[in-house]
Coordinates of C-alpha atoms and ligand atoms in Angstrom, one line a residue:
M8 CA 9.7 -8.5 -32.0
A9 CA 11.7 -6.2 -29.5
N10 CA 15.8 -5.8 -29.8
D11 CA 16.9 -7.6 -26.5
E12 CA 19.7 -5.6 -26.2
L13 CA 17.4 -2.7 -25.8
R14 CA 14.3 -4.3 -23.7
P15 CA 14.7 -3.4 -19.7
N16 CA 16.1 -5.9 -17.3
V17 CA 14.5 -6.2 -14.4
G18 CA 16.4 -8.3 -10.9
V19 CA 14.0 -9.8 -8.7
L20 CA 15.6 -9.7 -5.5
A21 CA 15.2 -12.6 -2.4
E22 CA 14.2 -10.9 0.3
H23 CA 16.7 -10.6 3.3
F24 CA 14.1 -8.7 5.8
S25 CA 13.6 -10.5 8.8
G26 CA 10.9 -13.6 8.7
E27 CA 9.6 -12.1 5.1
R28 CA 8.9 -15.1 3.0
R29 CA 7.1 -13.1 0.1
V30 CA 9.3 -12.7 -2.9
A31 CA 8.3 -9.8 -5.9
L32 CA 7.5 -11.9 -8.6
V33 CA 6.3 -15.2 -9.7
P34 CA 7.1 -17.7 -12.1
A35 CA 3.9 -17.0 -14.1
D36 CA 4.9 -13.1 -14.4
V37 CA 8.0 -14.0 -15.7
R38 CA 6.7 -15.5 -18.7
R39 CA 4.4 -12.8 -19.2
L40 CA 7.1 -10.2 -18.4
T41 CA 10.1 -10.9 -20.9
K42 CA 7.9 -10.2 -23.9
L43 CA 8.3 -6.8 -22.8
A44 CA 11.8 -6.7 -20.5
T45 CA 14.6 -9.1 -19.8
V46 CA 14.5 -10.8 -16.0
T47 CA 17.2 -11.9 -14.2
V48 CA 16.2 -13.0 -10.3
E49 CA 18.4 -13.9 -7.7
R50 CA 19.2 -17.8 -6.2
R51 CA 16.3 -18.9 -4.4
A52 CA 14.4 -15.5 -4.4
G53 CA 11.1 -17.6 -4.4
A54 CA 12.0 -20.5 -2.5
G55 CA 10.2 -19.2 0.6
A56 CA 7.2 -19.1 -1.5
G57 CA 7.0 -22.2 -3.1
Y58 CA 8.3 -21.0 -6.3
P59 CA 11.5 -22.9 -7.0
D60 CA 14.7 -21.7 -8.8
E61 CA 13.9 -24.5 -12.3
A62 CA 10.5 -23.0 -12.1
Y63 CA 11.6 -19.4 -13.3
I64 CA 13.5 -20.9 -15.9
E65 CA 11.2 -22.3 -17.0
A66 CA 9.2 -19.4 -17.3
G67 CA 12.3 -17.5 -19.6
A68 CA 14.2 -15.8 -16.2
T69 CA 18.0 -15.6 -16.0
I70 CA 19.3 -16.9 -12.5
T71 CA 21.6 -15.6 -10.7
D72 CA 23.9 -14.6 -7.4
R73 CA 22.8 -10.5 -5.7
L74 CA 25.2 -8.5 -7.2
A75 CA 24.5 -9.8 -10.8
T76 CA 20.8 -9.5 -10.3
V77 CA 21.8 -6.1 -9.1
S78 CA 24.4 -4.4 -11.0
S79 CA 23.0 -5.9 -14.8
A80 CA 19.3 -4.2 -14.0
S81 CA 17.3 -1.0 -14.9
V82 CA 14.5 -1.8 -12.7
V83 CA 15.0 -3.9 -9.4
L84 CA 12.1 -5.5 -7.6
S85 CA 12.1 -6.1 -3.8
V86 CA 9.1 -7.1 -1.8
R87 CA 10.6 -5.0 1.0
A88 CA 12.7 -2.0 0.1
P89 CA 16.4 -3.5 -0.4
S90 CA 19.1 -2.1 2.4
D91 CA 22.5 -3.4 0.2
L92 CA 22.0 0.1 -1.7
S93 CA 25.8 0.3 -2.5
S94 CA 25.9 -2.3 -4.7
F95 CA 22.8 -0.7 -7.3
Q96 CA 24.3 1.6 -10.4
P97 CA 23.1 5.6 -10.0
G98 CA 19.8 5.2 -11.8
T99 CA 18.5 2.1 -11.1
L100 CA 14.7 2.6 -10.4
V101 CA 13.7 1.0 -7.6
V102 CA 10.0 -0.9 -6.8
S103 CA 9.2 -2.2 -4.0
L104 CA 7.0 -1.5 -0.1
G105 CA 8.5 1.8 1.8
G106 CA 6.9 4.5 0.0
R107 CA 6.0 5.3 3.4
D108 CA 9.5 5.3 4.9
E109 CA 11.5 8.4 5.0
E110 CA 14.7 6.7 5.8
V111 CA 14.4 4.5 2.5
A112 CA 14.0 7.7 1.1
R113 CA 16.6 9.3 2.2
A114 CA 18.4 6.0 1.1
V115 CA 18.0 5.8 -2.0
S116 CA 18.3 8.8 -2.9
A117 CA 21.5 9.3 -1.2
R118 CA 23.2 6.6 -3.6
G119 CA 20.9 8.2 -6.9
L120 CA 18.1 5.5 -7.2
K121 CA 14.5 6.2 -8.2
H122 CA 12.1 4.1 -6.0
L123 CA 9.0 3.1 -6.5
G124 CA 6.8 2.8 -3.2
L125 CA 4.3 1.1 -3.4
E126 CA 2.4 2.4 -0.3
R127 CA 2.0 6.0 -3.3
L128 CA -0.2 4.1 -5.8
P129 CA -2.8 6.7 -6.5
R130 CA -6.6 4.7 -5.4
T131 CA -7.6 5.0 -8.8
T132 CA -9.7 3.1 -10.9
R133 CA -7.2 2.5 -14.0
A134 CA -4.3 1.5 -11.1
Q135 CA -7.1 -0.9 -8.9
A136 CA -4.6 -3.7 -10.6
M137 CA -1.7 -2.2 -9.3
D138 CA -2.7 -2.1 -6.2
V139 CA -0.4 -3.9 -3.1
L140 CA -2.0 -2.3 -0.3
S141 CA -5.4 -3.9 -0.8
S142 CA -4.2 -7.4 -2.2
Q143 CA -1.8 -8.0 0.6
A144 CA -4.7 -5.9 3.2
T145 CA -7.5 -8.7 1.8
I146 CA -4.8 -12.0 2.7
A147 CA -4.3 -10.2 6.2
G148 CA -7.8 -9.8 7.1
Y149 CA -8.5 -13.6 6.2
A150 CA -5.0 -15.0 8.2
A151 CA -6.6 -12.9 11.5
V152 CA -9.6 -14.0 11.6
I153 CA -7.7 -18.4 11.4
E154 CA -5.2 -17.3 14.1
G155 CA -7.7 -15.7 15.9
A156 CA -9.9 -18.9 16.0
R157 CA -6.5 -20.8 16.2
A158 CA -5.5 -19.0 19.5
L159 CA -9.6 -18.5 21.3
D160 CA -10.4 -21.8 23.0
V161 CA -14.1 -21.9 21.8
L162 CA -15.0 -22.5 18.4
L163 CA -16.9 -19.9 15.8
P164 CA -20.0 -21.7 14.4
M165 CA -22.7 -22.9 16.2
L166 CA -23.0 -27.1 16.0
T167 CA -25.6 -28.6 17.8
T168 CA -24.4 -32.1 18.8
A169 CA -25.4 -35.6 20.9
A170 CA -23.2 -34.5 23.7
G171 CA -25.1 -30.8 23.7
G172 CA -24.5 -27.4 21.6
V173 CA -22.2 -25.0 21.0
K174 CA -23.1 -21.4 20.2
P175 CA -21.7 -19.3 17.4
A176 CA -19.3 -17.0 18.6
K177 CA -19.5 -13.4 18.5
M178 CA -17.1 -11.6 15.9
I179 CA -16.5 -7.8 15.2
A180 CA -14.1 -6.2 13.3
L181 CA -13.2 -2.0 14.5
G182 CA -12.5 -1.3 10.6
A183 CA -14.1 -1.8 7.8
G184 CA -11.5 -0.5 5.1
V185 CA -10.3 -3.8 3.0
A186 CA -8.6 -6.2 6.0
G187 CA -11.3 -5.7 7.7
L188 CA -14.0 -6.2 4.9
Q189 CA -11.7 -9.7 4.3
A190 CA -12.2 -10.3 7.8
I191 CA -15.9 -10.4 8.1
A192 CA -16.5 -12.8 5.2
T193 CA -14.0 -14.9 6.3
A194 CA -15.3 -15.0 10.3
R195 CA -18.9 -15.4 8.2
R196 CA -18.0 -18.5 6.3
L197 CA -16.7 -20.0 9.3
G198 CA -20.4 -19.3 11.3
A199 CA -19.4 -16.5 13.8
V200 CA -22.1 -14.8 14.4
V201 CA -20.5 -11.0 12.7
H202 CA -20.3 -6.9 13.1
G203 CA -18.5 -4.6 11.8
F204 CA -17.0 -0.9 12.0
D205 CA -15.7 2.0 10.6
V206 CA -15.7 5.5 10.9
R207 CA -16.4 6.0 7.3
E208 CA -20.3 5.9 6.9
A209 CA -19.6 4.4 3.3
A210 CA -18.1 1.3 4.8
R211 CA -21.7 0.4 6.5
E212 CA -23.3 -1.1 3.0
Q213 CA -20.2 -2.9 2.4
V214 CA -20.1 -4.4 5.8
E215 CA -24.0 -5.3 5.5
S216 CA -23.9 -6.5 2.0
L217 CA -21.5 -9.5 4.1
G218 CA -24.5 -10.6 6.4
A219 CA -22.7 -8.3 9.3
R220 CA -24.1 -6.1 11.7
F221 CA -22.9 -2.6 11.3
V222 CA -22.7 -1.8 14.6
S223 CA -22.9 2.3 15.5
P224 CA -21.5 4.0 18.1
G225 CA -24.7 7.2 18.1
E226 CA -23.6 10.1 18.8
A227 CA -19.7 9.2 19.5
L228 CA -19.2 8.9 15.8
K229 CA -19.4 11.9 13.4
A230 CA -19.0 10.4 10.1
Q231 CA -14.8 10.5 8.8
D232 CA -14.8 9.9 5.8
A233 CA -12.1 12.1 3.6
A234 CA -12.0 12.5 -0.4
N235 CA -9.4 10.2 -1.3
G236 CA -11.2 7.3 0.2
Y237 CA -9.5 6.9 3.3
A238 CA -10.7 8.1 7.1
A239 CA -9.9 11.4 8.2
D240 CA -7.9 11.9 11.1
Q241 CA -9.6 12.2 14.8
S242 CA -8.9 14.6 17.2
A243 CA -8.0 13.1 20.9
D244 CA -11.9 13.8 22.2
E245 CA -13.2 11.9 18.8
Q246 CA -11.2 9.3 20.4
A247 CA -11.9 8.8 23.7
A248 CA -15.5 9.2 23.0
L249 CA -15.3 6.2 20.1
R250 CA -13.8 4.2 22.8
R251 CA -17.1 5.2 25.4
A252 CA -18.8 4.1 22.8
L253 CA -17.9 1.2 21.7
A254 CA -17.0 -0.4 24.6
P255 CA -20.2 -2.7 25.7
T256 CA -20.5 -3.8 22.1
L257 CA -16.9 -4.6 22.8
A258 CA -17.9 -6.4 26.3
Q259 CA -20.2 -9.1 24.1
M260 CA -17.3 -10.1 21.9
Q261 CA -15.5 -13.6 22.1
L262 CA -13.2 -11.9 18.7
I263 CA -11.7 -8.7 17.7
V264 CA -9.4 -8.0 14.8
T265 CA -9.1 -4.4 14.9
S266 CA -7.0 -3.4 11.4
A267 CA -8.5 1.1 12.3
Q268 CA -5.7 2.9 10.5
I269 CA -5.2 6.5 9.3
P270 CA -2.0 6.3 6.0
G271 CA 0.6 8.2 7.0
R272 CA -0.2 8.8 11.3
A273 CA 0.1 6.3 14.6
A274 CA -3.8 4.1 14.4
P275 CA -6.3 5.3 16.4
L276 CA -6.5 3.6 20.0
L277 CA -9.9 1.6 19.8
I278 CA -9.3 -0.3 23.3
D279 CA -7.4 1.6 26.3
D280 CA -6.8 -0.4 28.8
E281 CA -10.0 0.7 30.7
V282 CA -11.8 -1.1 27.9
L283 CA -9.4 -4.1 27.6
A284 CA -10.8 -4.1 31.7
R285 CA -14.8 -5.0 30.6
L286 CA -13.6 -7.1 28.1
A287 CA -14.4 -10.9 29.2
P288 CA -11.6 -13.1 29.6
G289 CA -11.3 -15.1 27.1
T290 CA -11.4 -12.8 24.6
V291 CA -8.9 -12.8 21.3
I292 CA -8.0 -9.5 19.9
I293 CA -5.6 -9.8 16.2
D294 CA -4.4 -6.3 16.3
L295 CA -3.8 -5.5 11.9
A296 CA -2.5 -2.6 13.5
A297 CA -0.2 -3.3 15.4
E298 CA 3.3 -2.1 13.2
T299 CA 1.4 1.7 13.2
G300 CA 1.3 1.8 17.2
G301 CA -2.2 -0.6 17.2
N302 CA -5.1 -0.1 18.5
T303 CA -5.2 -1.4 21.4
S304 CA -3.0 0.2 24.3
R305 CA -1.5 -3.4 25.1
T306 CA -0.5 -4.2 21.9
E307 CA 3.3 -5.2 21.3
P308 CA 3.8 -5.8 16.9
G309 CA 5.3 -9.4 16.2
E310 CA 4.4 -10.4 20.3
T311 CA 1.4 -12.2 21.8
V312 CA 0.0 -10.1 25.7
T313 CA -1.8 -11.7 27.9
T314 CA -3.9 -8.6 30.1
G315 CA -7.0 -10.3 32.4
G316 CA -7.8 -12.8 30.6
V317 CA -7.4 -11.3 27.5
K318 CA -4.7 -11.9 24.6
I319 CA -4.1 -9.4 22.9
I320 CA -1.8 -10.6 19.5
G321 CA 0.1 -7.7 17.9
S322 CA 0.1 -9.8 14.0
V323 CA 2.5 -8.0 12.2
N324 CA 3.3 -9.6 8.3
L325 CA 0.6 -12.2 7.9
P326 CA 0.7 -12.2 4.5
S327 CA 4.2 -13.9 4.6
Q328 CA 3.2 -17.0 6.4
M329 CA 0.8 -17.4 3.7
A330 CA 3.7 -16.4 1.2
A331 CA 2.9 -18.4 -2.0
D332 CA -0.7 -16.8 -2.7
A333 CA 0.6 -13.6 -1.2
S334 CA 3.8 -13.5 -3.1
R335 CA 1.1 -14.5 -6.6
L336 CA -1.2 -12.2 -5.2
F337 CA 2.0 -9.2 -5.5
S338 CA 3.4 -10.4 -8.2
G339 CA 0.1 -9.9 -9.9
N340 CA -0.1 -5.7 -9.8
V341 CA 3.7 -5.8 -9.8
R342 CA 3.3 -7.1 -13.4
A343 CA 0.4 -4.9 -14.2
L344 CA 2.6 -1.8 -12.9
L345 CA 5.9 -3.0 -14.8
E346 CA 3.2 -3.7 -18.0
H347 CA 2.6 -0.1 -17.5
L348 CA 5.5 1.6 -17.2
I349 CA 7.6 -0.4 -20.0
P350 CA 7.0 1.2 -23.6
E351 CA 5.9 -1.8 -25.5
E352 CA 8.5 0.1 -28.4
T353 CA 11.4 -0.8 -26.3
S354 CA 13.7 1.7 -28.1
L355 CA 11.3 4.4 -25.5
P356 CA 12.6 5.0 -22.4
L357 CA 10.3 4.0 -19.3
R358 CA 7.2 6.5 -19.1
L359 CA 8.3 7.8 -15.5
D360 CA 6.0 10.8 -16.2
D361 CA 2.6 8.6 -16.5
P362 CA 0.9 10.1 -13.3
I363 CA 0.6 7.0 -11.5
I364 CA 5.0 5.9 -11.9
A365 CA 4.8 10.6 -10.9
A366 CA 2.6 9.6 -8.0
L367 CA 4.6 6.1 -6.5
L368 CA 8.3 8.4 -7.0
G369 CA 6.8 10.6 -5.0
A370 CA 8.7 13.3 -3.2
D371 CA 11.8 11.4 -5.1
P372 CA 14.1 14.8 -5.0
T373 CA 15.7 13.4 -8.7
L374 CA 12.1 12.9 -10.2
R375 CA 12.0 16.9 -9.9
T376 CA 15.3 17.7 -10.7
A377 CA 14.4 16.3 -13.7
A378 CA 10.8 17.4 -13.6
Ligands
NAD424 P1 -7.0 1.5 5.8 O1 -5.3 0.2 5.7 O2 -6.0 3.4 5.6 O3 -7.5 1.9 7.5 C1 -8.8 0.7 7.4 C2 -9.5 1.1 7.7 O4 -9.6 1.5 9.1 C3 -9.9 2.1 6.7 O5 -11.7 1.8 6.4 C4 -9.9 4.0 7.8 O6 -11.7 3.8 7.5 C5 -11.0 2.6 9.4 N1 -10.5 3.3 10.4 C6 -9.7 4.7 10.8 N2 -9.9 5.2 11.6 C7 -11.4 4.5 12.7 C8 -11.6 4.8 13.6 N3 -11.5 5.5 14.0 N4 -12.6 3.6 13.6 C9 -12.8 2.5 13.2 N5 -12.0 2.3 11.7 C10 -10.9 3.4 11.5 O7 -7.5 1.6 4.6 P2 -7.2 0.3 3.6 O8 -7.6 -0.7 4.4 O9 -6.6 0.6 2.7 O10 -9.0 1.1 2.5 C11 -9.7 2.0 3.0 C12 -10.7 2.8 1.6 O11 -9.8 2.9 0.4 C13 -11.8 1.4 1.6 O12 -12.9 2.1 1.3 C14 -11.6 0.5 0.3 O13 -12.5 -0.2 -0.3 C15 -10.8 2.0 -0.4 N6 -10.5 1.6 -1.4 C16 -10.4 2.1 -2.7 C17 -9.2 1.1 -3.8 C18 -9.3 2.2 -5.1 O14 -10.0 3.1 -5.5 N7 -8.8 2.0 -5.7 C19 -8.6 1.0 -3.9 C20 -8.1 0.4 -2.2 C21 -9.3 0.4 -1.2

């Protein structure tokens, strides 16, 4: 049995980021983690996602205010990187998103904190259970189709009624990574005629295995699979050729879900003004790349822009709209990460030199000094 005084104290914060309803750890995972650590939760941290304080207490956590949570914790969990770092003890390990944000990196290092930036997780089989980008992208892909279906003024499925028939809507996912594939699966379940496209050749089989048609823009497409499973960056000429080649297919669609991204870069422009002008009025585009610049020339993050009868919805943080399940999956990932980080023998230090943890620490200067 672990000696309580030697256990790490894990603190769970309420989110301050505008519109963020998720929580980093749900009560079911608190219960599991109490075998390894003491868990302190900021009051009402789970309220926005439907997890009341009582559920945390029942799972073995202590509820307190933010200051007490932060000052007692050696590991602080948050969905978004916290901005009130002055109350954190130097040396605290902060586990959150923000791993690609230079401002976050500067702030944590100025305060002498260590940051496990969840976006920096290596995409290896070992790390898969800890992959919040995948779990949250799955929810975003599902939510995008639900949002798109609501915004369309046509139905997705084929219907035959006494009053006449309804043709199924045509949908395409541009970008068939984790989010795009889930959008394809969801649109299929809702009865649309579904297409998919990605610059990675490996995506063809995945799109087809979901029963969707993979669109081949022929000569315009050079396969762009990078060694790390992500797409390689494309030149401006390649992107322009791709836009021209995709336009005739896009002109036939009613729902377009875009999620094309290159990690650390601006999102590729797949739909410019010229392509927009060719789309049928009534077409709805859900742009999941809105936060990294958008896949269309008119995307505004968090806004709906209508041009020539085409609605472009710059979706941001869709997982937060489905906060209960999004939190449950996020929390499962974080719990797997903490089980990897915290040795069962509580007198041992946290495993900061493990390859997965070292990658999450990324360019953290504190680690470089220590190494
Ligand atoms: P992502 O969010 O970075 O990008 C989304 C998609 O956009 C990718 O599929 C990418 O190829 C595509 N894209 C980029 N430029 C494009 C363009 N111009 N036109 C069309 N599509 C474009 O990627 P992601 O969804 O996080 O994952 C990418 C890959 O990594 C997938 O194959 C996924 O299965 C794999 N993956 C592996 C692991 C693991 O091994 N542990 C975990 C998660 C994802």
